Coordinates of C-alpha atoms and ligand atoms in Angstrom, one line a residue:
M1499 CA 71.4 89.5 104.2
G1500 CA 74.2 91.7 103.1
G1501 CA 74.6 94.5 100.9
R1502 CA 77.0 92.5 98.6
V1503 CA 76.6 95.0 95.8
C1504 CA 78.9 95.6 92.5
R1505 CA 79.0 98.9 91.3
A1506 CA 77.8 98.6 87.6
F1507 CA 74.4 98.0 88.4
G1508 CA 74.4 101.3 90.4
G1509 CA 72.1 104.2 90.4
H1510 CA 70.0 102.7 93.4
D1511 CA 70.9 104.6 96.9
R1512 CA 71.2 100.7 98.3
I1513 CA 69.6 100.7 101.7
D1514 CA 70.9 98.0 103.8
L1515 CA 67.7 97.1 105.7
P1516 CA 66.3 94.0 106.7
L1517 CA 63.9 94.2 103.7
A1518 CA 63.6 90.9 101.5
R1519 CA 66.6 91.2 99.4
F1520 CA 67.0 88.3 97.1
R1521 CA 64.7 88.6 94.0
W1522 CA 64.6 86.7 90.9
P1523 CA 65.4 88.8 88.0
G1524 CA 62.4 88.6 85.3
I1525 CA 59.8 87.3 87.6
H1526 CA 59.3 90.2 90.0
A1527 CA 60.1 93.9 89.5
G1528 CA 61.0 94.3 93.2
W1529 CA 63.4 96.6 94.3
P1530 CA 66.7 96.4 94.4
R1531 CA 67.2 92.6 93.1
I1532 CA 70.0 91.1 94.1
L1533 CA 71.4 87.8 92.6
P1534 CA 72.1 85.2 95.1
N1535 CA 75.9 84.3 95.8
S1536 CA 76.6 86.4 92.7
G1537 CA 77.3 89.6 94.5
V1538 CA 75.3 91.8 92.2
A1539 CA 72.7 94.2 92.7
V1540 CA 70.5 94.7 89.8
P1541 CA 68.0 97.7 89.0
T1542 CA 65.7 96.9 86.4
K1543 CA 63.0 99.2 87.5
M1544 CA 62.6 102.3 85.4
K1545 CA 64.4 105.4 86.8
I1546 CA 64.0 108.9 86.0
H1547 CA 65.8 112.1 86.6
E1548 CA 65.6 114.2 89.8
Y1549 CA 63.9 117.1 87.7
Q1550 CA 61.4 114.6 86.6
A1551 CA 60.7 113.3 90.1
K1552 CA 60.3 116.4 91.4
E1553 CA 58.1 117.8 88.6
I1554 CA 55.8 114.6 89.6
L1555 CA 56.0 115.2 93.0
A1556 CA 55.1 118.9 92.8
K1557 CA 52.0 117.7 91.3
Y1558 CA 51.0 115.9 94.5
G1559 CA 51.8 119.0 96.7
V1560 CA 55.5 118.1 97.7
A1561 CA 57.2 121.0 98.1
V1562 CA 60.5 121.5 95.7
P1563 CA 62.6 124.4 95.1
R1564 CA 61.8 126.5 92.3
G1565 CA 64.0 125.4 89.4
E1566 CA 64.2 124.2 85.8
V1567 CA 66.1 121.8 83.6
A1568 CA 68.7 123.0 81.3
N1569 CA 69.7 120.9 78.1
T1570 CA 72.7 123.7 77.2
L1571 CA 74.7 126.1 78.6
E1572 CA 72.6 128.8 77.4
E1573 CA 69.6 127.3 78.9
A1574 CA 71.3 127.0 82.0
N1575 CA 72.2 130.8 81.8
D1576 CA 68.8 131.7 81.3
V1577 CA 67.5 129.6 84.3
A1578 CA 69.9 131.2 86.5
R1579 CA 69.4 135.0 85.3
K1580 CA 65.5 134.1 86.0
L1581 CA 65.8 132.7 89.4
F1582 CA 68.5 135.6 90.6
S1583 CA 66.1 138.2 88.9
E1584 CA 63.2 136.5 91.2
G1585 CA 65.1 136.9 94.2
A1586 CA 67.1 134.0 94.8
S1587 CA 70.0 134.5 97.0
G1588 CA 71.8 131.7 95.0
V1589 CA 71.3 128.9 92.6
V1590 CA 72.4 125.1 92.9
V1591 CA 73.7 123.7 89.8
K1592 CA 73.1 120.1 89.6
A1593 CA 74.0 117.2 87.3
Q1594 CA 70.9 115.0 86.2
I1595 CA 72.3 111.5 86.0
H1596 CA 70.5 108.2 87.1
A1597 CA 73.1 108.1 90.1
G1598 CA 73.2 109.2 93.3
G1599 CA 76.4 110.3 95.2
R1600 CA 76.4 113.5 92.8
G1601 CA 77.4 115.8 95.5
K1602 CA 80.5 113.8 96.3
G1603 CA 81.3 113.3 92.8
G1604 CA 81.4 117.3 91.9
G1605 CA 78.0 117.3 90.5
V1606 CA 76.3 119.6 92.7
K1607 CA 77.6 123.2 93.1
V1608 CA 76.0 126.3 94.8
A1609 CA 76.7 129.8 93.0
R1610 CA 75.9 133.0 94.6
T1611 CA 76.3 134.9 91.4
R1612 CA 75.1 134.4 87.7
E1613 CA 79.2 134.1 86.9
D1614 CA 79.7 131.5 89.2
A1615 CA 76.4 129.7 88.2
E1616 CA 77.7 129.8 84.3
L1617 CA 81.1 128.8 85.5
Y1618 CA 79.7 125.7 87.2
A1619 CA 77.3 124.7 84.2
K1620 CA 80.0 124.8 82.0
N1621 CA 82.3 122.6 84.2
I1622 CA 79.3 120.1 85.0
L1623 CA 77.6 119.9 81.6
G1624 CA 79.2 117.2 79.4
M1625 CA 81.6 116.0 82.3
Q1626 CA 81.9 112.5 82.9
L1627 CA 80.9 112.1 86.5
V1628 CA 82.0 109.5 88.7
T1629 CA 80.0 108.5 91.8
H1630 CA 80.0 105.4 94.2
Q1631 CA 77.0 104.5 91.9
T1632 CA 78.3 105.0 88.6
G1633 CA 81.5 102.9 88.4
P1634 CA 84.9 104.2 87.5
Q1635 CA 84.2 105.2 84.0
G1636 CA 81.4 107.6 85.3
Q1637 CA 78.3 109.0 83.3
K1638 CA 78.2 111.6 80.9
V1639 CA 76.2 114.6 82.0
Q1640 CA 73.8 115.7 79.4
R1641 CA 71.3 118.1 81.5
L1642 CA 71.5 120.2 84.5
L1643 CA 68.6 121.3 87.1
I1644 CA 69.1 124.7 88.1
E1645 CA 67.3 125.4 91.4
E1646 CA 66.9 128.3 93.7
T1647 CA 69.0 127.6 96.8
A1648 CA 67.7 127.0 99.8
A1649 CA 68.8 127.9 103.5
I1650 CA 69.5 124.4 104.9
D1651 CA 68.8 123.8 108.5
R1652 CA 68.7 120.1 108.8
E1653 CA 69.2 117.4 106.2
L1654 CA 66.8 114.5 107.1
Y1655 CA 65.8 111.4 104.9
L1656 CA 62.5 109.8 104.0
G1657 CA 61.9 106.8 101.7
I1658 CA 58.9 104.5 100.9
V1659 CA 59.8 101.0 99.4
L1660 CA 58.2 97.8 99.4
D1661 CA 59.1 95.2 102.1
R1662 CA 58.8 91.9 100.1
A1663 CA 58.9 89.7 103.1
S1664 CA 55.9 91.3 104.6
G1665 CA 54.4 92.1 101.2
K1666 CA 53.8 95.6 102.7
L1667 CA 55.0 99.0 102.1
V1668 CA 57.6 100.5 104.6
F1669 CA 57.9 104.5 105.2
M1670 CA 61.4 105.2 106.4
A1671 CA 62.7 108.5 108.1
S1672 CA 65.6 109.4 109.6
Q1673 CA 67.7 112.3 111.0
A1674 CA 70.6 111.4 109.2
G1675 CA 69.8 112.6 105.8
G1676 CA 72.3 113.9 103.2
M1677 CA 74.8 111.3 103.7
E1678 CA 74.5 107.5 102.3
I1679 CA 71.9 106.2 104.0
E1680 CA 73.1 102.5 103.5
E1681 CA 76.0 103.6 105.8
V1682 CA 73.7 104.7 108.3
A1683 CA 71.6 101.5 108.2
A1684 CA 74.7 99.5 108.4
K1685 CA 76.2 101.4 111.4
D1686 CA 73.1 102.2 113.1
P1687 CA 70.1 100.6 112.1
T1688 CA 68.1 102.3 115.1
A1689 CA 68.4 105.6 113.4
I1690 CA 66.1 104.7 110.9
F1691 CA 62.5 104.8 111.8
K1692 CA 59.9 102.6 110.1
E1693 CA 56.5 102.5 109.8
T1694 CA 54.9 99.6 108.2
I1695 CA 51.8 100.2 105.9
D1696 CA 48.8 98.2 106.1
P1697 CA 47.3 98.0 102.4
A1698 CA 43.8 97.9 103.5
V1699 CA 44.1 100.8 105.6
G1700 CA 47.0 103.0 103.8
F1701 CA 49.1 105.3 105.0
G1702 CA 47.7 106.6 108.5
A1703 CA 47.9 110.4 109.3
W1704 CA 49.0 109.0 112.8
Q1705 CA 52.0 107.3 111.4
A1706 CA 52.9 110.2 109.6
R1707 CA 52.5 111.9 113.0
K1708 CA 54.6 109.3 114.4
L1709 CA 57.6 109.8 112.1
A1710 CA 57.5 113.6 112.2
F1711 CA 58.1 113.5 115.8
A1712 CA 60.7 110.8 115.1
L1713 CA 62.6 113.2 113.0
G1714 CA 62.6 115.7 115.9
L1715 CA 60.8 118.5 114.1
K1716 CA 59.6 121.5 115.8
P1717 CA 55.9 121.7 116.6
T1718 CA 55.3 124.2 114.3
Q1719 CA 56.5 122.1 111.5
I1720 CA 54.8 118.9 112.4
N1721 CA 51.4 119.7 110.5
A1722 CA 53.4 120.8 107.3
A1723 CA 55.5 117.4 107.5
V1724 CA 52.4 115.3 107.9
A1725 CA 51.0 116.4 104.6
F1726 CA 54.3 116.4 103.2
L1727 CA 54.5 112.7 103.9
Q1728 CA 50.9 111.8 102.8
S1729 CA 51.8 113.3 99.6
L1730 CA 54.6 111.2 99.1
Y1731 CA 52.8 108.3 99.8
K1732 CA 49.8 109.2 97.6
A1733 CA 52.7 109.9 94.7
Y1734 CA 53.9 106.4 95.3
I1735 CA 50.5 104.7 95.0
D1736 CA 49.0 106.7 92.1
T1737 CA 52.3 106.2 90.0
D1738 CA 53.0 102.5 90.8
A1739 CA 56.4 103.4 92.0
S1740 CA 58.9 101.0 93.5
L1741 CA 60.9 103.5 95.4
V1742 CA 60.3 107.2 96.5
E1743 CA 63.3 108.6 98.2
I1744 CA 63.9 112.1 99.5
N1745 CA 67.5 112.5 100.7
P1746 CA 67.7 115.2 101.7
F1747 CA 64.5 116.2 103.0
I1748 CA 65.3 119.6 104.4
T1749 CA 64.2 122.0 106.9
T1750 CA 64.8 125.8 106.3
K1751 CA 65.9 128.2 108.7
D1752 CA 62.5 130.0 108.1
D1753 CA 61.0 126.6 109.3
K1754 CA 59.9 125.3 105.8
L1755 CA 60.3 122.0 104.5
F1756 CA 61.4 120.7 100.8
A1757 CA 62.6 117.9 99.0
L1758 CA 66.0 118.8 98.1
D1759 CA 66.5 115.7 96.1
A1760 CA 64.2 112.9 95.0
K1761 CA 64.5 109.8 93.5
I1762 CA 61.5 107.5 92.1
T1763 CA 61.8 104.5 90.4
F1764 CA 58.6 102.6 88.9
D1765 CA 57.5 99.1 88.8
D1766 CA 58.0 98.0 85.3
N1767 CA 55.1 95.6 85.1
A1768 CA 52.8 99.0 85.9
L1769 CA 54.0 101.2 83.2
F1770 CA 51.6 99.9 80.6
R1771 CA 49.0 101.9 82.5
H1772 CA 51.3 105.1 82.7
P1773 CA 52.2 106.2 79.3
A1774 CA 53.1 109.8 80.5
I1775 CA 55.7 108.1 82.9
K1776 CA 56.9 105.6 80.6
A1777 CA 57.7 108.4 78.2
L1778 CA 60.4 109.7 80.5
R1779 CA 62.6 106.8 80.2
D1780 CA 66.0 108.0 79.1
T1781 CA 67.8 105.0 77.6
A1782 CA 71.1 107.4 77.1
E1783 CA 71.4 106.6 81.1
E1784 CA 71.3 102.9 80.6
D1785 CA 73.5 100.2 79.2
P1786 CA 73.3 100.2 75.5
L1787 CA 73.3 96.4 75.4
E1788 CA 70.6 96.2 77.9
V1789 CA 68.7 98.6 75.9
E1790 CA 69.4 96.3 72.7
A1791 CA 68.1 93.2 74.8
S1792 CA 65.0 94.9 76.0
K1793 CA 64.0 95.2 72.2
Y1794 CA 63.8 91.6 72.0
A1795 CA 62.3 90.7 75.4
L1796 CA 65.5 89.0 76.2
N1797 CA 66.1 89.6 80.2
Y1798 CA 69.9 90.5 79.9
I1799 CA 72.2 92.6 82.4
K1800 CA 75.7 93.0 81.9
L1801 CA 78.3 92.2 84.3
D1802 CA 81.9 92.6 84.6
G1803 CA 83.2 88.9 83.7
S1804 CA 84.5 87.2 80.6
I1805 CA 82.1 84.1 80.1
A1806 CA 79.0 85.0 78.5
C1807 CA 76.0 82.9 79.7
M1808 CA 72.8 82.1 77.7
V1809 CA 70.3 80.0 79.7
N1810 CA 66.7 79.6 79.8
G1811 CA 65.0 80.7 83.1
A1812 CA 66.0 83.1 85.8
G1813 CA 66.6 80.3 88.4
L1814 CA 69.1 78.4 86.0
A1815 CA 70.8 81.8 84.9
M1816 CA 71.5 82.5 88.5
A1817 CA 72.8 79.1 89.3
T1818 CA 74.8 79.3 86.3
M1819 CA 76.6 82.4 86.9
D1820 CA 77.2 80.9 90.5
I1821 CA 78.8 77.7 89.3
I1822 CA 80.9 80.0 86.9
Q1823 CA 82.4 81.6 89.8
Y1824 CA 82.5 78.3 91.7
A1825 CA 84.8 76.9 88.9
G1826 CA 87.0 80.1 89.1
G1827 CA 85.6 82.2 86.1
S1828 CA 83.3 85.2 86.3
P1829 CA 80.1 85.8 84.3
A1830 CA 79.9 88.7 81.5
N1831 CA 76.3 88.8 81.9
F1832 CA 72.8 87.6 83.2
L1833 CA 71.0 86.4 80.4
D1834 CA 67.6 84.8 80.4
V1835 CA 66.1 84.0 77.1
G1836 CA 62.9 82.7 78.4
G1837 CA 60.9 79.5 78.5
G1838 CA 60.0 79.8 74.6
A1839 CA 62.7 81.4 72.9
T1840 CA 62.5 81.7 69.2
Q1841 CA 65.4 81.2 66.8
E1842 CA 65.3 84.8 66.4
Q1843 CA 65.9 85.7 70.0
I1844 CA 68.7 83.3 70.2
E1845 CA 70.1 85.2 67.1
H1846 CA 69.8 88.7 68.8
A1847 CA 71.0 87.0 72.4
F1848 CA 74.4 85.8 70.3
E1849 CA 74.8 89.4 68.8
I1850 CA 74.5 91.2 72.3
L1851 CA 76.8 88.8 74.2
L1852 CA 79.4 88.9 71.2
S1853 CA 79.1 92.8 71.1
D1854 CA 80.6 92.9 74.6
S1855 CA 84.6 92.7 74.0
H1856 CA 85.4 91.2 77.5
V1857 CA 83.7 87.9 76.1
K1858 CA 86.1 85.2 76.0
A1859 CA 83.8 82.3 75.9
I1860 CA 80.2 81.2 75.8
F1861 CA 78.4 79.1 78.1
I1862 CA 74.8 77.8 76.9
N1863 CA 73.1 76.3 79.6
I1864 CA 69.7 75.1 78.7
F1865 CA 67.1 72.8 80.2
G1866 CA 64.6 72.0 77.3
G1867 CA 61.1 72.2 78.2
I1868 CA 58.7 74.1 76.4
L1869 CA 62.2 75.1 74.3
R1870 CA 63.1 71.7 73.0
V1871 CA 66.8 71.1 72.7
D1872 CA 66.8 70.3 69.1
R1873 CA 65.2 73.7 68.2
L1874 CA 67.7 75.4 70.5
A1875 CA 70.6 73.4 68.9
T1876 CA 69.5 74.5 65.2
G1877 CA 69.4 78.1 66.5
V1878 CA 72.9 78.3 68.0
V1879 CA 74.2 76.5 64.9
A1880 CA 72.7 79.2 62.4
A1881 CA 73.5 81.8 64.6
A1882 CA 76.9 80.8 65.3
R1883 CA 77.3 80.6 61.3
K1884 CA 75.7 83.6 60.4
L1885 CA 77.6 85.7 63.2
H1886 CA 81.0 83.9 62.5
V1887 CA 81.4 83.3 66.2
T1888 CA 85.2 82.6 66.9
V1889 CA 85.3 82.5 70.7
P1890 CA 84.8 78.9 72.1
I1891 CA 81.1 77.7 72.9
V1892 CA 80.6 75.4 75.8
L1893 CA 77.1 73.8 76.0
R1894 CA 75.2 71.6 78.8
L1895 CA 72.0 70.6 77.1
E1896 CA 69.2 68.6 79.5
G1897 CA 65.7 68.0 78.5
T1898 CA 63.4 67.1 76.0
N1899 CA 65.1 65.7 72.6
V1900 CA 68.4 66.2 74.0
E1901 CA 69.8 63.2 71.8
E1902 CA 69.0 65.1 68.6
G1903 CA 70.1 68.4 69.9
R1904 CA 73.7 66.9 70.7
K1905 CA 73.5 65.4 67.1
I1906 CA 72.8 68.8 65.4
L1907 CA 75.7 70.0 67.4
A1908 CA 78.3 67.3 66.7
E1909 CA 77.2 67.2 62.6
S1910 CA 77.3 71.2 62.2
G1911 CA 81.3 70.9 62.0
L1912 CA 81.5 73.9 64.3
N1913 CA 83.8 73.9 67.3
F1914 CA 81.4 73.6 70.1
Q1915 CA 82.2 71.5 73.6
V1916 CA 79.5 69.8 75.3
G1917 CA 79.9 69.0 79.0
E1918 CA 78.0 66.2 80.6
T1919 CA 76.8 68.0 83.7
M1920 CA 76.5 71.5 84.8
K1921 CA 80.0 71.1 86.8
D1922 CA 81.8 69.7 84.0
A1923 CA 80.5 72.5 81.6
A1924 CA 81.6 75.2 83.9
E1925 CA 85.0 74.0 84.2
L1926 CA 85.2 73.4 80.5
V1927 CA 84.1 77.4 80.1
V1928 CA 86.5 78.5 82.4
K1929 CA 89.1 76.7 80.9
A1930 CA 88.3 77.6 77.4
A1931 CA 87.9 81.6 78.5
S1932 CA 91.5 81.3 80.0
S1933 CA 93.1 79.9 77.1
H1934 CA 91.5 82.1 74.5
Ligands
GDP1367 P1 73.4 113.4 95.5 O1 74.6 113.5 95.9 O2 73.1 112.9 94.3 O3 72.5 112.6 96.7 O4 72.7 114.8 95.4 P2 71.7 115.8 96.3 O5 70.7 116.5 95.5 O6 71.3 115.0 97.5 O7 72.8 117.0 96.7 C1 73.9 116.6 97.4 C2 74.0 117.5 98.8 O8 74.2 118.8 97.9 C3 72.9 117.8 99.7 O9 72.8 116.7 100.4 C4 73.2 119.3 100.1 O10 73.9 119.1 101.1 C5 73.7 119.9 98.9 N1 72.9 120.9 98.4 C6 71.8 120.3 97.6 N2 71.2 121.4 97.1 C7 71.6 122.4 97.8 C8 71.0 124.1 98.1 O11 70.3 124.3 97.2 N3 71.8 124.4 99.1 C9 72.8 124.1 99.6 N4 73.4 124.8 100.8 N5 73.2 122.7 99.7 C10 72.8 122.0 98.7
MN1368 MN1 70.7 112.8 97.6

C-alpha cells in the first residue's frame, strides 16, 4: 500500500509505514485517511499549531525549549528581547502553520542577535509560506513561535500513531530525525524502530528503554529518554490524540533532550470530552469551504478537479470519484451528504459545490435508502432553482421511489441529465464538464 498522496490535504507528515492506510471518511477518524484509488490523503483530524502542541506536552513533563508565541512583530521583538536578556545565545523564529516542511520552505530561522530576530520575524510574519505540504499556493503565516535555540547534537525522531490493522498504538523511533520521515520509511524502513503497545498493559518502561537504546543514546541519557517517551505516551492517551510526532527530538551538546518540533492531531470523535483542546482549532488554517461544510455536518473535502460530486454514503462517494477518473475526468471534491440528508443540507451542499470556481459540472449519485429519491429530487430541483445553477447536472439515482424522483426531475423544466448506470452517468458528466 503506497503513499499515493495528493498535496492539498497536506499538513501531515505522511509516514509510509506498513500501517493500515485505507480509511473511510466520515466513518473513522483515523490517521491519515487515504481514499482508495483516488490518490488522495485526507486529514480531518483536528490539527493544532506547534506552539499549542508544545504547551500541552510541557504539562506532561516533556522538555521543550523556552519560548512564546507572537502574533505581531512587536510581540516577536518582546519575546526575543526577553529570551536574550535571560541568557539565550540565540533565538529561533518559527512560522506557525498547520503544515510541516517549514524549515526547508524558509519558515524557520536561527538568529544570533535581536536585530536578526527582528529581521526574520518581519520576513516570515505574513509571508505566504510554501512547503511540500501546503501546495504551491502556500499558507499565510499569521503567528510565530520565538524560542531559545538549542545546541543540537543529534536530531532524532519519535512518533505515536494508531495502527488500524492491529488496532494498537505503535511507538516509533528513528535516528534519522529532522528530515522527512516518509523518505526514511520508503528508502530504509529498518531505520524506524517500532514498539507495538498492548492496550491492556500500556506502554511499558521496558519498551521505552528498548527504543532509547535503539536510538543510540548515551547511558547518561537513557533514564531521561525513558521518562520523555513515557510522558509523550501519557499525553497521547489523555488527550485522545490520533498522532503525536516529535521531529526532531534532539539531544544537546550538554546531554539534554528536547522536543524541538511537535505535532499533535486529535481524534475528532473524542473532542467532545476535551473542550479546551477543541478551542484550539484554528479555522484560518483550514480550507474555507471545508469549514463551511462542517457547519452543516456535511462530509466535504475539496479536491483539485472539475467535476463536483454529491453522494450519499462514504463508500459510494469513493466509488463515484473512482468512476469519474475511470471515465477520464477528475473529481472537484469528496462530498458525503449522509444517509438522511435534509433539504436544507442539500441546498448548502449545492452552495458549497458551486462556490468552487473550478467546478464545470455536477454529478449527483444517490442510492435512496433512508434518503428517498423523490425527496432528494425535490431538494435538488428547489436548490437548482434558488441558486440559479447554470453548470450541467448529471444524476444517477437508484433506490426507494426512484420513479417518482425521475419524474420530478423531468417535469422540473430544468436541464438535468440522467444516467442509467453509474458508468453512463460518469461518462455523461465527464463529457458535460469538458464541453462546458
Ligand atoms: P519543520 O521543518 O516544519 O518540520 O520545522 P522544525 O521545527 O522541525 O524545524 C526544522 C529544522 O530547523 C530542524 O530540523 C532543525 O534542524 C532546525 N531548527 C529548529 N529549531 C532549531 C534551533 O533551536 N537551533 C538550531 N540550530 N536549529 C533549529
Ligand atoms: Mn519538524
